[in-house]
Short mmCIF file of C-alpha atoms and ligand atoms in Angstrom, two decimals:
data_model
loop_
_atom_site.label_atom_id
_atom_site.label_comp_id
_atom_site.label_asym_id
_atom_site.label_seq_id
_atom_site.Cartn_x
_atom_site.Cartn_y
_atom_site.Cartn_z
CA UNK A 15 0.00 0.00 0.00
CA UNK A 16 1.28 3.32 -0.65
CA UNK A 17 1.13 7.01 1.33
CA UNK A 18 -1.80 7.82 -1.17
CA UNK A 19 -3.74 4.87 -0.29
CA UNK A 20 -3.56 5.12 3.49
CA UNK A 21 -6.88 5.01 5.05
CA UNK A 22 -8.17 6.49 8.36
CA UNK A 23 -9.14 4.34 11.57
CA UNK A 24 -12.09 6.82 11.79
CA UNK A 25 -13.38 9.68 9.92
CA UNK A 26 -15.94 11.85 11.71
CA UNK A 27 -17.89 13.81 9.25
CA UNK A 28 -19.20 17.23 10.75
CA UNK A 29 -17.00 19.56 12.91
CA UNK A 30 -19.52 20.98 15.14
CA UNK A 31 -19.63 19.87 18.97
CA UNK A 32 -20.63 16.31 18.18
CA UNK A 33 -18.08 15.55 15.55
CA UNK A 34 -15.20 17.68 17.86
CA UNK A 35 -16.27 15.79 20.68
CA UNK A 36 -16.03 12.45 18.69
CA UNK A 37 -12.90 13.21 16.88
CA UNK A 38 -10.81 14.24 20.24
CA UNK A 39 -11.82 10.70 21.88
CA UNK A 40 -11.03 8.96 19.18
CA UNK A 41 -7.64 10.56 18.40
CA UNK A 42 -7.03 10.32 22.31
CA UNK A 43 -7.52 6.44 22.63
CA UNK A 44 -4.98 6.17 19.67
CA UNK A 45 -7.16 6.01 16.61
CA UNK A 46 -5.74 7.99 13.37
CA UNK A 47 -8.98 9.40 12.92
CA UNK A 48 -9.93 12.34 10.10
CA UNK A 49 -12.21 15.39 11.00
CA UNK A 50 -13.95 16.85 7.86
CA UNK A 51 -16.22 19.85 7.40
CA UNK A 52 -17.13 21.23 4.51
CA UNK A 53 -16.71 24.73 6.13
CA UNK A 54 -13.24 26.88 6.76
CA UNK A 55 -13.92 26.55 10.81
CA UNK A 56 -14.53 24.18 13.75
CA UNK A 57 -17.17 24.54 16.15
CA UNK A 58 -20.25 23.72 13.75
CA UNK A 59 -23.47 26.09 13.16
CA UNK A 60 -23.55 27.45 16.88
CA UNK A 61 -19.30 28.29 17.48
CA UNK A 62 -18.59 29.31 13.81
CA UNK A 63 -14.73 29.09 14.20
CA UNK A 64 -15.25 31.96 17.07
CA UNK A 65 -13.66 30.24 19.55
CA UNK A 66 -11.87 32.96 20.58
CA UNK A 67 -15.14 34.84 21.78
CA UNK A 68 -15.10 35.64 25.46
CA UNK A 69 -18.64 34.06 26.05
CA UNK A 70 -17.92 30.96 24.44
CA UNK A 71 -15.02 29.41 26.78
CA UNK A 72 -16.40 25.74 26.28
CA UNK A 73 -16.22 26.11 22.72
CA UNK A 74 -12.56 27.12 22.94
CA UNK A 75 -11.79 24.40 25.32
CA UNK A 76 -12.81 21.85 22.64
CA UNK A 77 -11.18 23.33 20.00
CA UNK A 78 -7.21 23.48 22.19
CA UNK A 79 -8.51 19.86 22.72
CA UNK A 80 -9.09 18.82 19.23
CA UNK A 81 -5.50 21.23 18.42
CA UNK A 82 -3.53 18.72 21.11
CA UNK A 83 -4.49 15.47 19.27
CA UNK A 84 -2.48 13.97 16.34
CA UNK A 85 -6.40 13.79 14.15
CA UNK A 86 -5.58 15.36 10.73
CA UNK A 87 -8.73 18.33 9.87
CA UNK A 88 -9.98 17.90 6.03
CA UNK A 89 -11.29 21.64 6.29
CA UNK A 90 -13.61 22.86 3.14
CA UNK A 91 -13.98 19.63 2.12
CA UNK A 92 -17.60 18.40 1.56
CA UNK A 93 -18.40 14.94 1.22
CA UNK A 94 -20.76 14.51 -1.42
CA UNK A 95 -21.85 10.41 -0.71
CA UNK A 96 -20.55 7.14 -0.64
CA UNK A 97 -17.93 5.99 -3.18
CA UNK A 98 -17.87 2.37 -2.54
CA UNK A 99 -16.35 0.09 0.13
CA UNK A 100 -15.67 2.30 2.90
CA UNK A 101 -15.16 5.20 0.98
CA UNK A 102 -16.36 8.48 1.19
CA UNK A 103 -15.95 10.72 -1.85
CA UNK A 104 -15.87 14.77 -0.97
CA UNK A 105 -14.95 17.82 -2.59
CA UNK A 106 -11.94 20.36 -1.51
CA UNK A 107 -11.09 23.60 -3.34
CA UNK A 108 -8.42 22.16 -4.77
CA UNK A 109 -9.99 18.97 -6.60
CA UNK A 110 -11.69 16.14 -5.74
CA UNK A 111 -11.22 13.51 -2.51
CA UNK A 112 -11.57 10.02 -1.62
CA UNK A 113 -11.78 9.11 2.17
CA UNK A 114 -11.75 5.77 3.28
CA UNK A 115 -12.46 5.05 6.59
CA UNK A 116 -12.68 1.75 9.13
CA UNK A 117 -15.21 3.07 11.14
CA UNK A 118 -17.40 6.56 10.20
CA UNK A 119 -19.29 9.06 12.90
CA UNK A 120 -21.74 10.77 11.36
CA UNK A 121 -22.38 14.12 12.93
CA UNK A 122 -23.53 16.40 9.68
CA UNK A 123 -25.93 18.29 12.28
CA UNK A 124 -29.61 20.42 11.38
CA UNK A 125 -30.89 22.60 8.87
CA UNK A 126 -33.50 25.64 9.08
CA UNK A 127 -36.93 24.71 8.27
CA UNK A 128 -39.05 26.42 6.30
CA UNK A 129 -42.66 26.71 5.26
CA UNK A 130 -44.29 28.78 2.86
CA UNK A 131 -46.37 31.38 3.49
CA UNK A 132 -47.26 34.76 0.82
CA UNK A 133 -44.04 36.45 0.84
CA UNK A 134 -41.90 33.92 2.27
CA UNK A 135 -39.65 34.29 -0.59
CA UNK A 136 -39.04 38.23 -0.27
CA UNK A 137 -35.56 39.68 -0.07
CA UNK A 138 -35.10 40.23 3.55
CA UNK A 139 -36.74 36.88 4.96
CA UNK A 140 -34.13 35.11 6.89
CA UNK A 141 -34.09 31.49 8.84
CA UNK A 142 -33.40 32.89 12.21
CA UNK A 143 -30.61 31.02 12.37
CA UNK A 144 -29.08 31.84 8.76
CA UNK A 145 -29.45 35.68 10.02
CA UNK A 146 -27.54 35.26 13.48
CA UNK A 147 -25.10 33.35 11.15
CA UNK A 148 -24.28 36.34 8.66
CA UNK A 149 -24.42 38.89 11.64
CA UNK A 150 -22.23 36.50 13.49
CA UNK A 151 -19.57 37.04 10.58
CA UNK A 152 -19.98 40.71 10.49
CA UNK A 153 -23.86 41.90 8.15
CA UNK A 154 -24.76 44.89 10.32
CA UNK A 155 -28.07 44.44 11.84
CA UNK A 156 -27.18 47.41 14.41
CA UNK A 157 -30.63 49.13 14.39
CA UNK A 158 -32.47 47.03 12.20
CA UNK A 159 -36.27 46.58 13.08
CA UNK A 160 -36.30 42.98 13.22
CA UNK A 161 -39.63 40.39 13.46
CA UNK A 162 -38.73 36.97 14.78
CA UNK A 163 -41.18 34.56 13.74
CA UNK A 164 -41.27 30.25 13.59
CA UNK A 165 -41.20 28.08 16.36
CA UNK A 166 -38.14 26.90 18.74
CA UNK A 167 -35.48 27.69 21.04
CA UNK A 168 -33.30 28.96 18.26
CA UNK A 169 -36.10 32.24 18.06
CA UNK A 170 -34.82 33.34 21.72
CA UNK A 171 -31.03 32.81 21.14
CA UNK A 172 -31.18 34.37 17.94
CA UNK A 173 -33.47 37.17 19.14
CA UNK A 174 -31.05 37.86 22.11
CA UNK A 175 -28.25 37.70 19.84
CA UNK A 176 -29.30 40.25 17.39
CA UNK A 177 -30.25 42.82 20.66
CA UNK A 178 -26.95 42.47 22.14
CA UNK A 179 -25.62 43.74 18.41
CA UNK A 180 -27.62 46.51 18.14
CA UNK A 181 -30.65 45.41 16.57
CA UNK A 182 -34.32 46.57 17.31
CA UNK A 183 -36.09 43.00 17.98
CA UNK A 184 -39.53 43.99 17.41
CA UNK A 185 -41.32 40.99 18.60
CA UNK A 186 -40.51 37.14 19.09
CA UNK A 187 -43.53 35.15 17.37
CA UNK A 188 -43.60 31.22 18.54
CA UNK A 189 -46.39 29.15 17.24
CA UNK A 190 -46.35 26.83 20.02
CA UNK A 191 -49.31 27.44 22.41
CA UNK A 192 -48.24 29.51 25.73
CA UNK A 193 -49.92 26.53 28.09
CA UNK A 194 -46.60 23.84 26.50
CA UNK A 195 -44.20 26.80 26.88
CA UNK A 196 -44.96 27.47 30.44
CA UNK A 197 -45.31 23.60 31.25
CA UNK A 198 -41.83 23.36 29.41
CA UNK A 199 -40.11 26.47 31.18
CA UNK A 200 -41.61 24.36 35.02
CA UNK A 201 -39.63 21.15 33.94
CA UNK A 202 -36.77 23.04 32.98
CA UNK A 203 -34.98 22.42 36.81
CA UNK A 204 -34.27 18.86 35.28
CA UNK A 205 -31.60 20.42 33.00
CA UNK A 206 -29.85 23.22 35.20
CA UNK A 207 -27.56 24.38 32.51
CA UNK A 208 -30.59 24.78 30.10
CA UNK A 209 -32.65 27.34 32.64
CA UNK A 210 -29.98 29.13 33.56
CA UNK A 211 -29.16 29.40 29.76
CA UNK A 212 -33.11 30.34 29.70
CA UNK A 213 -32.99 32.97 32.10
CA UNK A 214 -30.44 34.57 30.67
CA UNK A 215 -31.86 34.92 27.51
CA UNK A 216 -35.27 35.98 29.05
CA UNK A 217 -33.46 38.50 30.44
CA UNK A 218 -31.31 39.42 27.94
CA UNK A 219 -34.80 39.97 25.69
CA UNK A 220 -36.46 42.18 28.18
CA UNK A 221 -38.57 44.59 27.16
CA UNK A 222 -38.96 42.19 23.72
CA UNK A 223 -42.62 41.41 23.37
CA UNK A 224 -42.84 37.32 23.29
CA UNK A 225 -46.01 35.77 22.42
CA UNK A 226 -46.92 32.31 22.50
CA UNK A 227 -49.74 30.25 19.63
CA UNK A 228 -48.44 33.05 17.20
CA UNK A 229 -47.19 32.88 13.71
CA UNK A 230 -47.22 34.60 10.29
CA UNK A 231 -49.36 34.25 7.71
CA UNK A 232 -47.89 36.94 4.98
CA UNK A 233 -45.11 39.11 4.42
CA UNK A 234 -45.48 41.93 2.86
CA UNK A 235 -43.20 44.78 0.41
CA UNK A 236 -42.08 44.83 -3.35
CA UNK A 237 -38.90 44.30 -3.54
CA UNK A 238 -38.36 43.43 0.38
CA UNK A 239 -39.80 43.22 3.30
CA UNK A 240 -41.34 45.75 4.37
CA UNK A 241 -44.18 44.16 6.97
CA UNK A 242 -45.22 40.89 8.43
CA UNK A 243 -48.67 39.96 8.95
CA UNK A 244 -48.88 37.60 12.15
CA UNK A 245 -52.01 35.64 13.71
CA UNK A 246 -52.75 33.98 16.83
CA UNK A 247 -55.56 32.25 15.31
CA UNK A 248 -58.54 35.00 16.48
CA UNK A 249 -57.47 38.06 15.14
CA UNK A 250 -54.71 39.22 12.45
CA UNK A 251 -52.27 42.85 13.14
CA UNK A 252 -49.12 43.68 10.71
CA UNK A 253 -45.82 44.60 11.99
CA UNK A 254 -43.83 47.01 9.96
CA UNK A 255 -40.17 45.83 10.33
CA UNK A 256 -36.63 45.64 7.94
CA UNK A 257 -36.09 42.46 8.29
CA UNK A 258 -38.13 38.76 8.83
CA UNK A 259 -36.42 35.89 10.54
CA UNK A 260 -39.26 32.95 9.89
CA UNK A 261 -38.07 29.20 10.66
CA UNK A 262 -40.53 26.58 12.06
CA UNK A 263 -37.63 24.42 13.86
CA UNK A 264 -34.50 22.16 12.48
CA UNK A 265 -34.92 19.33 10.52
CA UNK A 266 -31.42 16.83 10.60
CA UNK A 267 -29.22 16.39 7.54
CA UNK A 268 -29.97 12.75 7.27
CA UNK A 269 -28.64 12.20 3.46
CA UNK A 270 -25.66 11.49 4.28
CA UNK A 271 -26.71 8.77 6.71
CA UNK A 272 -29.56 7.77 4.52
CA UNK A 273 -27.05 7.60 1.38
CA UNK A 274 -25.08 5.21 3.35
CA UNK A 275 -27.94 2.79 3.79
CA UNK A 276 -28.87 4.21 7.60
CA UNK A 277 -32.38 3.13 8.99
CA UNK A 278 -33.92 6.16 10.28
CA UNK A 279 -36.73 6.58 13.46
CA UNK A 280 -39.45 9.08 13.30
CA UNK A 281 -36.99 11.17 10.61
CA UNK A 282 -34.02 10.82 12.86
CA UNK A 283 -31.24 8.34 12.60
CA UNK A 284 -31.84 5.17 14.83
CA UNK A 285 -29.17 4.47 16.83
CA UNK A 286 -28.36 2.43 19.63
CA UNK A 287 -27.09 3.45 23.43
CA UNK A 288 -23.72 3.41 21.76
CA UNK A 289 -24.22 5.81 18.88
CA UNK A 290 -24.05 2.63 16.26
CA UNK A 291 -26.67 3.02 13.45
CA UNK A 292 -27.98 -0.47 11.34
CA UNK A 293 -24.79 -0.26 8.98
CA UNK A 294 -21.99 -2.09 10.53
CA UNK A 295 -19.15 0.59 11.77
CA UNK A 296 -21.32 3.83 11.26
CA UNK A 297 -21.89 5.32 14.09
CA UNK A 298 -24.02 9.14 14.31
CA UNK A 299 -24.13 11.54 16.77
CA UNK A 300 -25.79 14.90 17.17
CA UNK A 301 -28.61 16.52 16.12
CA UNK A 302 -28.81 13.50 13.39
CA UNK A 303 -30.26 11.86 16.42
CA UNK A 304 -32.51 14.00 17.77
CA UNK A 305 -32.55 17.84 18.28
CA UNK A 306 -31.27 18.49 21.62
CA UNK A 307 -28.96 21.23 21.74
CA UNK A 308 -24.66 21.46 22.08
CA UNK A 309 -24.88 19.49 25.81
CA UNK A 310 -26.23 16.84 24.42
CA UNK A 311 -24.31 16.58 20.84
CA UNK A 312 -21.47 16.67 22.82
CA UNK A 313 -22.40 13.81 25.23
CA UNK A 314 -23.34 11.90 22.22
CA UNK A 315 -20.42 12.77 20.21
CA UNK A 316 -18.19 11.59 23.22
CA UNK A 317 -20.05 8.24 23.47
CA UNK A 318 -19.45 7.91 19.56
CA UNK A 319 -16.22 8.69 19.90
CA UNK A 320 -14.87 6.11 22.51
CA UNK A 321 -17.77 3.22 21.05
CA UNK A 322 -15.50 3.58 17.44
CA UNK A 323 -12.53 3.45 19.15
CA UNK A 324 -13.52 -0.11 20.47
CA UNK A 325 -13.18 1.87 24.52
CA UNK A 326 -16.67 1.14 25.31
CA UNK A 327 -15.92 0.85 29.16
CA UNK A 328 -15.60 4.68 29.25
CA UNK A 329 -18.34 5.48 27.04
CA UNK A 330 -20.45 3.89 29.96
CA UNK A 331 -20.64 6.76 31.91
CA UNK A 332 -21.60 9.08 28.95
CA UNK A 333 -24.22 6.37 28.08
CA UNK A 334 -26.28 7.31 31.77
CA UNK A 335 -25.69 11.16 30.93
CA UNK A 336 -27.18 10.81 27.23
CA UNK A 337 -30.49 9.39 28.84
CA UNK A 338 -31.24 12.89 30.53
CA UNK A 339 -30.47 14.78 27.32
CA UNK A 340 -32.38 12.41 25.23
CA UNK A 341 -35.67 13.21 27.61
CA UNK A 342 -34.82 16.87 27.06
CA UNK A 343 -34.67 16.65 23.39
CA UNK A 344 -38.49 14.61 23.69
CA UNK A 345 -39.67 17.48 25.35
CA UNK A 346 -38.32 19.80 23.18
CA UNK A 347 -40.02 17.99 20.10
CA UNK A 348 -43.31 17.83 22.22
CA UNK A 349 -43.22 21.08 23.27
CA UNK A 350 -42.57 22.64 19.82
CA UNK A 351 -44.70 20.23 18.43
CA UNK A 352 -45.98 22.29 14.69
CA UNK A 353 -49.42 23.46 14.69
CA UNK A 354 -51.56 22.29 11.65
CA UNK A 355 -52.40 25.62 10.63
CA UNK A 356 -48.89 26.31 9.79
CA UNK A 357 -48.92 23.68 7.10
CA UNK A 358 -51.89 25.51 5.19
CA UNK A 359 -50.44 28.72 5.09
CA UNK A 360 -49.31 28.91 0.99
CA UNK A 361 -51.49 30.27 -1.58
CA UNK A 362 -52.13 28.82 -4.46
CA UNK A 363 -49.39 30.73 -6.66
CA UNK A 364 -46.75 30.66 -3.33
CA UNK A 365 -43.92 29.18 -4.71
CA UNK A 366 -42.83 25.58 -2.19
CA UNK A 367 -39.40 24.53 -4.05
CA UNK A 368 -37.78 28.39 -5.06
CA UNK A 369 -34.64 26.88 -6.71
CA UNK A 370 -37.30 25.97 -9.73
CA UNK A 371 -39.78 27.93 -9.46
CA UNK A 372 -42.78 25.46 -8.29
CA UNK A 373 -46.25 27.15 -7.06
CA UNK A 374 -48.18 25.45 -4.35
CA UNK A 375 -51.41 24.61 -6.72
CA UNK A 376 -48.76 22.63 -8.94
CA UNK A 377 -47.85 20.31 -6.16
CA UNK A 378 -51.08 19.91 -4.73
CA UNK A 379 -52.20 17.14 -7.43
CA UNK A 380 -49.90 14.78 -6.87
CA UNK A 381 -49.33 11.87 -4.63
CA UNK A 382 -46.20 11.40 -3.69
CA UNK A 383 -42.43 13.19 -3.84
CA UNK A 384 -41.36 11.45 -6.58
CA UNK A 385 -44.69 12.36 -8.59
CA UNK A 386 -44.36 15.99 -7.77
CA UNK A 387 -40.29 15.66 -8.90
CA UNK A 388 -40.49 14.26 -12.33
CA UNK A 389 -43.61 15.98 -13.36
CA UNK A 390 -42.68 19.71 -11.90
CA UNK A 391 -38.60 19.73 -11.18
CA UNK A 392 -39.43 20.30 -7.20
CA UNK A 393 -36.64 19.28 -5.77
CA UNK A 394 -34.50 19.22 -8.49
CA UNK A 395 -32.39 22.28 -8.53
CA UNK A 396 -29.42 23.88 -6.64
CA UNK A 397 -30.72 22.89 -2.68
CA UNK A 398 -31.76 19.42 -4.45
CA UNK A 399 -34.77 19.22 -1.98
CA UNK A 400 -33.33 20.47 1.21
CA UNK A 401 -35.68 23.45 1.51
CA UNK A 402 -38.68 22.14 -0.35
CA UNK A 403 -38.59 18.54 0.35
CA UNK A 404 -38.78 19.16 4.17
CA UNK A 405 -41.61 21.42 3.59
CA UNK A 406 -43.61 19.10 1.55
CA UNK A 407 -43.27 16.83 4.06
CA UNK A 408 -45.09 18.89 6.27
CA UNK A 409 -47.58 19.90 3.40
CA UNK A 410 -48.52 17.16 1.99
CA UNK A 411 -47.34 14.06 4.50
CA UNK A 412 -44.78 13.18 1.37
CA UNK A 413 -41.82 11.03 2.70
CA UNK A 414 -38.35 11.02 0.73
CA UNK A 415 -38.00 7.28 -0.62
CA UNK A 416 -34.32 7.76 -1.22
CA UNK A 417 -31.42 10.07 -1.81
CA UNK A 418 -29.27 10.12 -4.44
CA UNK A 419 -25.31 11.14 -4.29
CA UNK A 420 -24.24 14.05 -4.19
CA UNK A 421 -25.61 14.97 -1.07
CA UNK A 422 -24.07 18.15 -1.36
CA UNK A 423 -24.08 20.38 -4.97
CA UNK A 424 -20.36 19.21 -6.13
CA UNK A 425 -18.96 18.69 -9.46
CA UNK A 426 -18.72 16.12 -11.46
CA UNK A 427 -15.07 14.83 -11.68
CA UNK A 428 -15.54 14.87 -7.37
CA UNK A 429 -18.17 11.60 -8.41
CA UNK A 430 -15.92 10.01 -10.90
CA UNK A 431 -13.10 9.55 -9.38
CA UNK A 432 -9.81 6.79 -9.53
CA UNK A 433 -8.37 5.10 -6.77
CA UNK A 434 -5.03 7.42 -7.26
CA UNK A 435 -6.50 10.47 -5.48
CA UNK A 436 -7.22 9.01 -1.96
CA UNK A 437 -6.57 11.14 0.61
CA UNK A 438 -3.32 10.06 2.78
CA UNK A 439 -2.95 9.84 6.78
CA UNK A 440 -0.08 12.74 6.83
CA UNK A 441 -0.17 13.97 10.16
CA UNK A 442 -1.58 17.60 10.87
CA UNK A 443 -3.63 20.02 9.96
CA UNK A 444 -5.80 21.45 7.42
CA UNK A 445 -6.19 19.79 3.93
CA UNK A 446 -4.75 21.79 1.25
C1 FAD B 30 -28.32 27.79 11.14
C2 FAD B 30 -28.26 27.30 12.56
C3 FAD B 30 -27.86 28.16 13.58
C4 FAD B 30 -27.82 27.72 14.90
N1 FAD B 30 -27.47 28.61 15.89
C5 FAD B 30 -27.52 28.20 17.19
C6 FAD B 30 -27.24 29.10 18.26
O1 FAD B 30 -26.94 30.26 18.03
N2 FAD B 30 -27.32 28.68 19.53
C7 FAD B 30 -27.68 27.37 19.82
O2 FAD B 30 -27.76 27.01 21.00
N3 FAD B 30 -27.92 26.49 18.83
C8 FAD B 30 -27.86 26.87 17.54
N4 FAD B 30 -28.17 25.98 16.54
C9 FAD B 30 -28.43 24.59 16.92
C10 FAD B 30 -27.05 23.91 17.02
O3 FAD B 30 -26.54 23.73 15.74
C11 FAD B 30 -27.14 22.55 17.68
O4 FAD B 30 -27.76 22.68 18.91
C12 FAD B 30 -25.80 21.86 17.92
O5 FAD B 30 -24.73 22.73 17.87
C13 FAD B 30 -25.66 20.76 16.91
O6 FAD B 30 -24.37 20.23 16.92
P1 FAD B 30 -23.98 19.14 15.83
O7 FAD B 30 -22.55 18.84 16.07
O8 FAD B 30 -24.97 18.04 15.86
O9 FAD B 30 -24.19 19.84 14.41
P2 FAD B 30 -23.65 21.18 13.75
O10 FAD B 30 -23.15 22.13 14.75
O11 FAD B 30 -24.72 21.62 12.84
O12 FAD B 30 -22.38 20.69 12.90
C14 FAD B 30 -22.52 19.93 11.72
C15 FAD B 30 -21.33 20.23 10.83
O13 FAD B 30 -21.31 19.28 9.77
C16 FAD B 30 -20.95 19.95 8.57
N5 FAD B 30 -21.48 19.13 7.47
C17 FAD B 30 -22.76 18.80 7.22
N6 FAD B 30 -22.84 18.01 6.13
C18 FAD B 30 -21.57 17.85 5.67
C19 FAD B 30 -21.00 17.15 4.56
N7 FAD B 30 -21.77 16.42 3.72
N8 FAD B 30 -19.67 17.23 4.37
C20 FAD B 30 -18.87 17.94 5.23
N9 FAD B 30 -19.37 18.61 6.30
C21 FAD B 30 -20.70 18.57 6.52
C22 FAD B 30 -21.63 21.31 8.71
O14 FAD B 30 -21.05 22.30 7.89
C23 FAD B 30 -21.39 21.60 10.19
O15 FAD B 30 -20.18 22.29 10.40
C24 FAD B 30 -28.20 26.38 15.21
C25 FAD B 30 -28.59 25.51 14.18
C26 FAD B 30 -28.62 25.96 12.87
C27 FAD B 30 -29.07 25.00 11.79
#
C-alpha cells in the first residue's frame, strides 16, 4: 500500500460539537482518525470558528482539545456520498477527494426549516438562524427593526443575539401554544444548565414582546420586506419591520446517513445506546439523532467517539448522561410540536421549491415526492430538496423514498473519481 492509499481508523464527518467531541476521543484512545467539514472553521453552526469569543469558553476548550491530538482536519472539504467500500468521496477547493475510513461518525448536524407562506420568498426573509449566522460574521443588523417569527429555542437565542448587536427585535412570534411553553419552562430544573441558559436569555430579551400560539401568515413589500402579517388564530395585526427571521424548527441532515444505507426513526437516525446506526461501523451523533442542543451533541459525540474506538468501558458513563439529554430533546419535540395551521399557510401561486420555481397549486395534485419531482422539477435544482422537500413533508405528508449522491451540490469529476486520489494519513492540519 502506498502514502496515497492510506486510510483512516475513523473519519468523523461534521465539525460541530458532536463531531469535535467524537474526533478528540477517538484521536485520544490512539485512533488515526480524520475530522472533515465542509466549512473553513470548527465549532459547527452554533461556534462558527469563534472560539476565541469571550462568552464561548467551552467552545474554545474543545477546539485546544481537538488542536492537542495527532487527528488530521480535512477543512472545506464536503463529502458529497458514498464511493464504494468504505469510501467516502468529498470535494476540496483544490480537486476532488476520496476518504476511506474503518469506522465513520456521522455528525452532519440540522438545517433551518421552512414553510411557505405569501411572501416567504421576499428579499429580507431570513431562517433565524441563517441571520444570526451572517451577523455572526460581520452583516450589520445594528438598528435594524427585526420580526422573529417560527417556532423553537433557536427564536430566543437568535433574538437575544441580534439585541446584544444593536438590533431593534420587534417581537418574538412562537407558534407553540403559551400553556406547552410554560409547562416546558416548570420542567426546565431537570436540566440546570438549560434554565440558567433560559434565564439569561429571558433577560437578555427584556422589554422584547414574546407571544406564545403566534405565527405569520404573509409578508409583505415589493422588492423586500417591508411588513409581516402575524395571527394567533382570532385576530390578524401587521408589523412594519426591515427584516423577517421565519423558521418553524430544524430538521437533521440525514442524506448522508440515509445515502449510506442508515435506517432512520421518526426522521431521525436510529441508533443504539452506543451511537451505532444499522450499517456495521457507522456510528451518528448529534442533532442526526434527535434535536437536543450542544450538551447533548457533545455527550453523544463523546459516546461515539470512545464506542468507534472499540473503549466502550468509558463510554459507559456518557451512556447514563445521554439518557437525561435524550428526555430533554423529547420534550423539546413535544413542546414545539408544529401546529396544523402552519402547514396551510401557501397560496395557491406561493412558490414551495424556489430553486425551480414550483407554485403550491402545482404540487397539490400529486401523490407522492417522486410524482411531484419528475412531473414539476421540485426538488431538483441547486438545494436538491433540502428546503422544499422538508416542507412538503409537512404539506402534503410526502416522505423522501431515497437520496441520491451528491448529497451536497459538487462537481462532477468529485463523483468520478480513480483510486489514485485518496486522501493520505499525513499527520496535521488542514487539507490543502
Ligand atoms: C443555522 C443554525 C444556527 C444555529 N445557531 C444556534 C445558536 O446560536 N445557539 C444554539 O444554541 N444552537 C444553535 N443551533 C443549533 C445547534 O446547531 C445545535 O444545537 C448543535 O450545535 C448541533 O451540533 P452538531 O454537532 O450536531 O451539528 P452542527 O453544529 O450543525 O455541525 C454539523 C457540521 O457538519 C458539517 N457538514 C454537514 N454536512 C456535511 C457534509 N456532507 N460534508 C462535510 N461537512 C458537513 C456542517 O457544515 C457543520 O459544520 C443552530 C442551528 C442551525 C441549523
Amino acid at each position: 500500500m502506498n502514502e496515497r492509499t492510506h486510510h483512516f481508523e475513523v473519519v468523523v464527518v461534521g465539525a460541530g460539537p458532536a463531531g469535535l467531541a467524537a474526533a478528540c476521543e477517538a484521536a485520544e484512545n490512539g485512533r488515526r482518525t480524520a475530522l472533515v467539514d465542509d466549512t473553513p472553521w470548527l465549532g459547527g453552526q452554533i461556534w462558527r470558528g469563534r472560539q476565541a469569543h469571550p462568552t464561548l469558553p467551552q467552545a474554545a476548550r474543545w477546539v485546544e482539545r481537538f488542536k492537542r491530538t495527532k487527528a488530521v482536519l480535512l477543512d472545506q472539504c464536503a463529502v458529497l456520498g458514498p464511493g464504494g467500500n468504505r469510501i467516502l468521496l468529498a470535494e476540496h477547493p483544490s480537486g476532488p477527494r476520496q476518504i476511506e475510513w474503518e469506522r465513520l461518525i456521522l455528525a452532519t448536524g440540522a438545517r433551518e426549516l421552512f414553510l411557505p407562506f405569501p411572501g416567504w420568498t421576499l428579499p429580507g426573509n431570513f431562517g433565524p438562524g441563517g441571520l444570526q449566522s451572517l451577523a455572526k460574521h460581520g452583516w450589520p443588523v445594528a438598528g435594524k427593526r427585526i420580526v422573529l417569527a417560527g417556532s423553537g429555542p433557536l427564536l430566543l437565542a437568535v433574538g437575544a443575539g441580534l439585541r446584544k448587536m444593536g438590533a431593534n427585535v420587534i417581537s418574538i412570534n412562537e407558534q407553540a401554544p403559551l400553556s406547552r411553553l410554560i409547562s416546558f419552562g416548570a420542567g426546565l430544573f431537570r436540566w440546570p444548565s438549560k434554565l440558567a441558559q433560559a434565564a439569561r436569555l429571558k433577560w437578555t430579551l427584556r422589554g422584547t414582546p414574546f407571544r406564545g400560539g403566534a405565527w405569520p401568515v404573509a409578508a409583505q413589500g415589493a422588492e423586500q420586506v417591508r411588513a409581516v402579517t402575524l395571527t394567533d388564530g382570532r385576530r390578524q395585526w401587521t408589523e412594519e419591520c426591515d427584516l423577517l427571521a421565519c423558521g418553524f424548527g430544524l430538521v437533521p441532515n440525514v442524506e448522508l446517513p440515509l445515502a449510506l444505507g442508515c435506517q432512520l426513526d421518526n426522521d431521525f437516525v436510529r441508533v443504539d445506546a452506543c451511537q451505532a446506526s444499522s450499517v456495521a461501523g457507522i456510528y451518528c451523533a448529534g442533532e442526526l439523532t434527535g434535536i437536543g442542543g450542544a450538551d447533548a451533541a457533545l455527550v453523544e459525540g463523546r459516546i461515539a467517539g470512545l464506542a468507534a474506538s472499540g473503549n466502550h468501558d468509558a463510554a459507559r458513563p456518557w451512556v447514563a448522561r445521554c439518557a437525561s439529554w435524550r428526555r430533554f430533546s423529547d420534550a423539546l419535540g413535544s413542546t414545539f410540536a408544529l401546529r396544523e395551521e402552519v402547514a396551510s399557510l401557501a397560496a395557491a401561486e406561493t412558490l414551495v421549491c424556489r430553486c425551480e420555481d414550483v407554485r403550491f397549486d402545482r404540487l397539490k395534485s400529486f401523490a407522492c415526492w417522486r410524482d411531484a419531482k419528475l412531473q414539476t422539477r421540485c426538488g431538483m435544482g441547486t438545494c436538491q430538496g433540502r428546503v422544499c422537500g422538508a416542507a412538503a413533508r409537512i404539506l402534503f405528508g410526502w416522505g423522501m423514498e431515497s437520496v441520491r449522491p451528491p448529497v451536497l451540490p459538487g462537481r462532477v469529476e468529485s463523483l468520478c473519481q480513480d483510486e489514485d486520489k485518496r486522501i493520505s494519513c499525513t499527520p496535521k492540519t488542514t487539507d490543502g
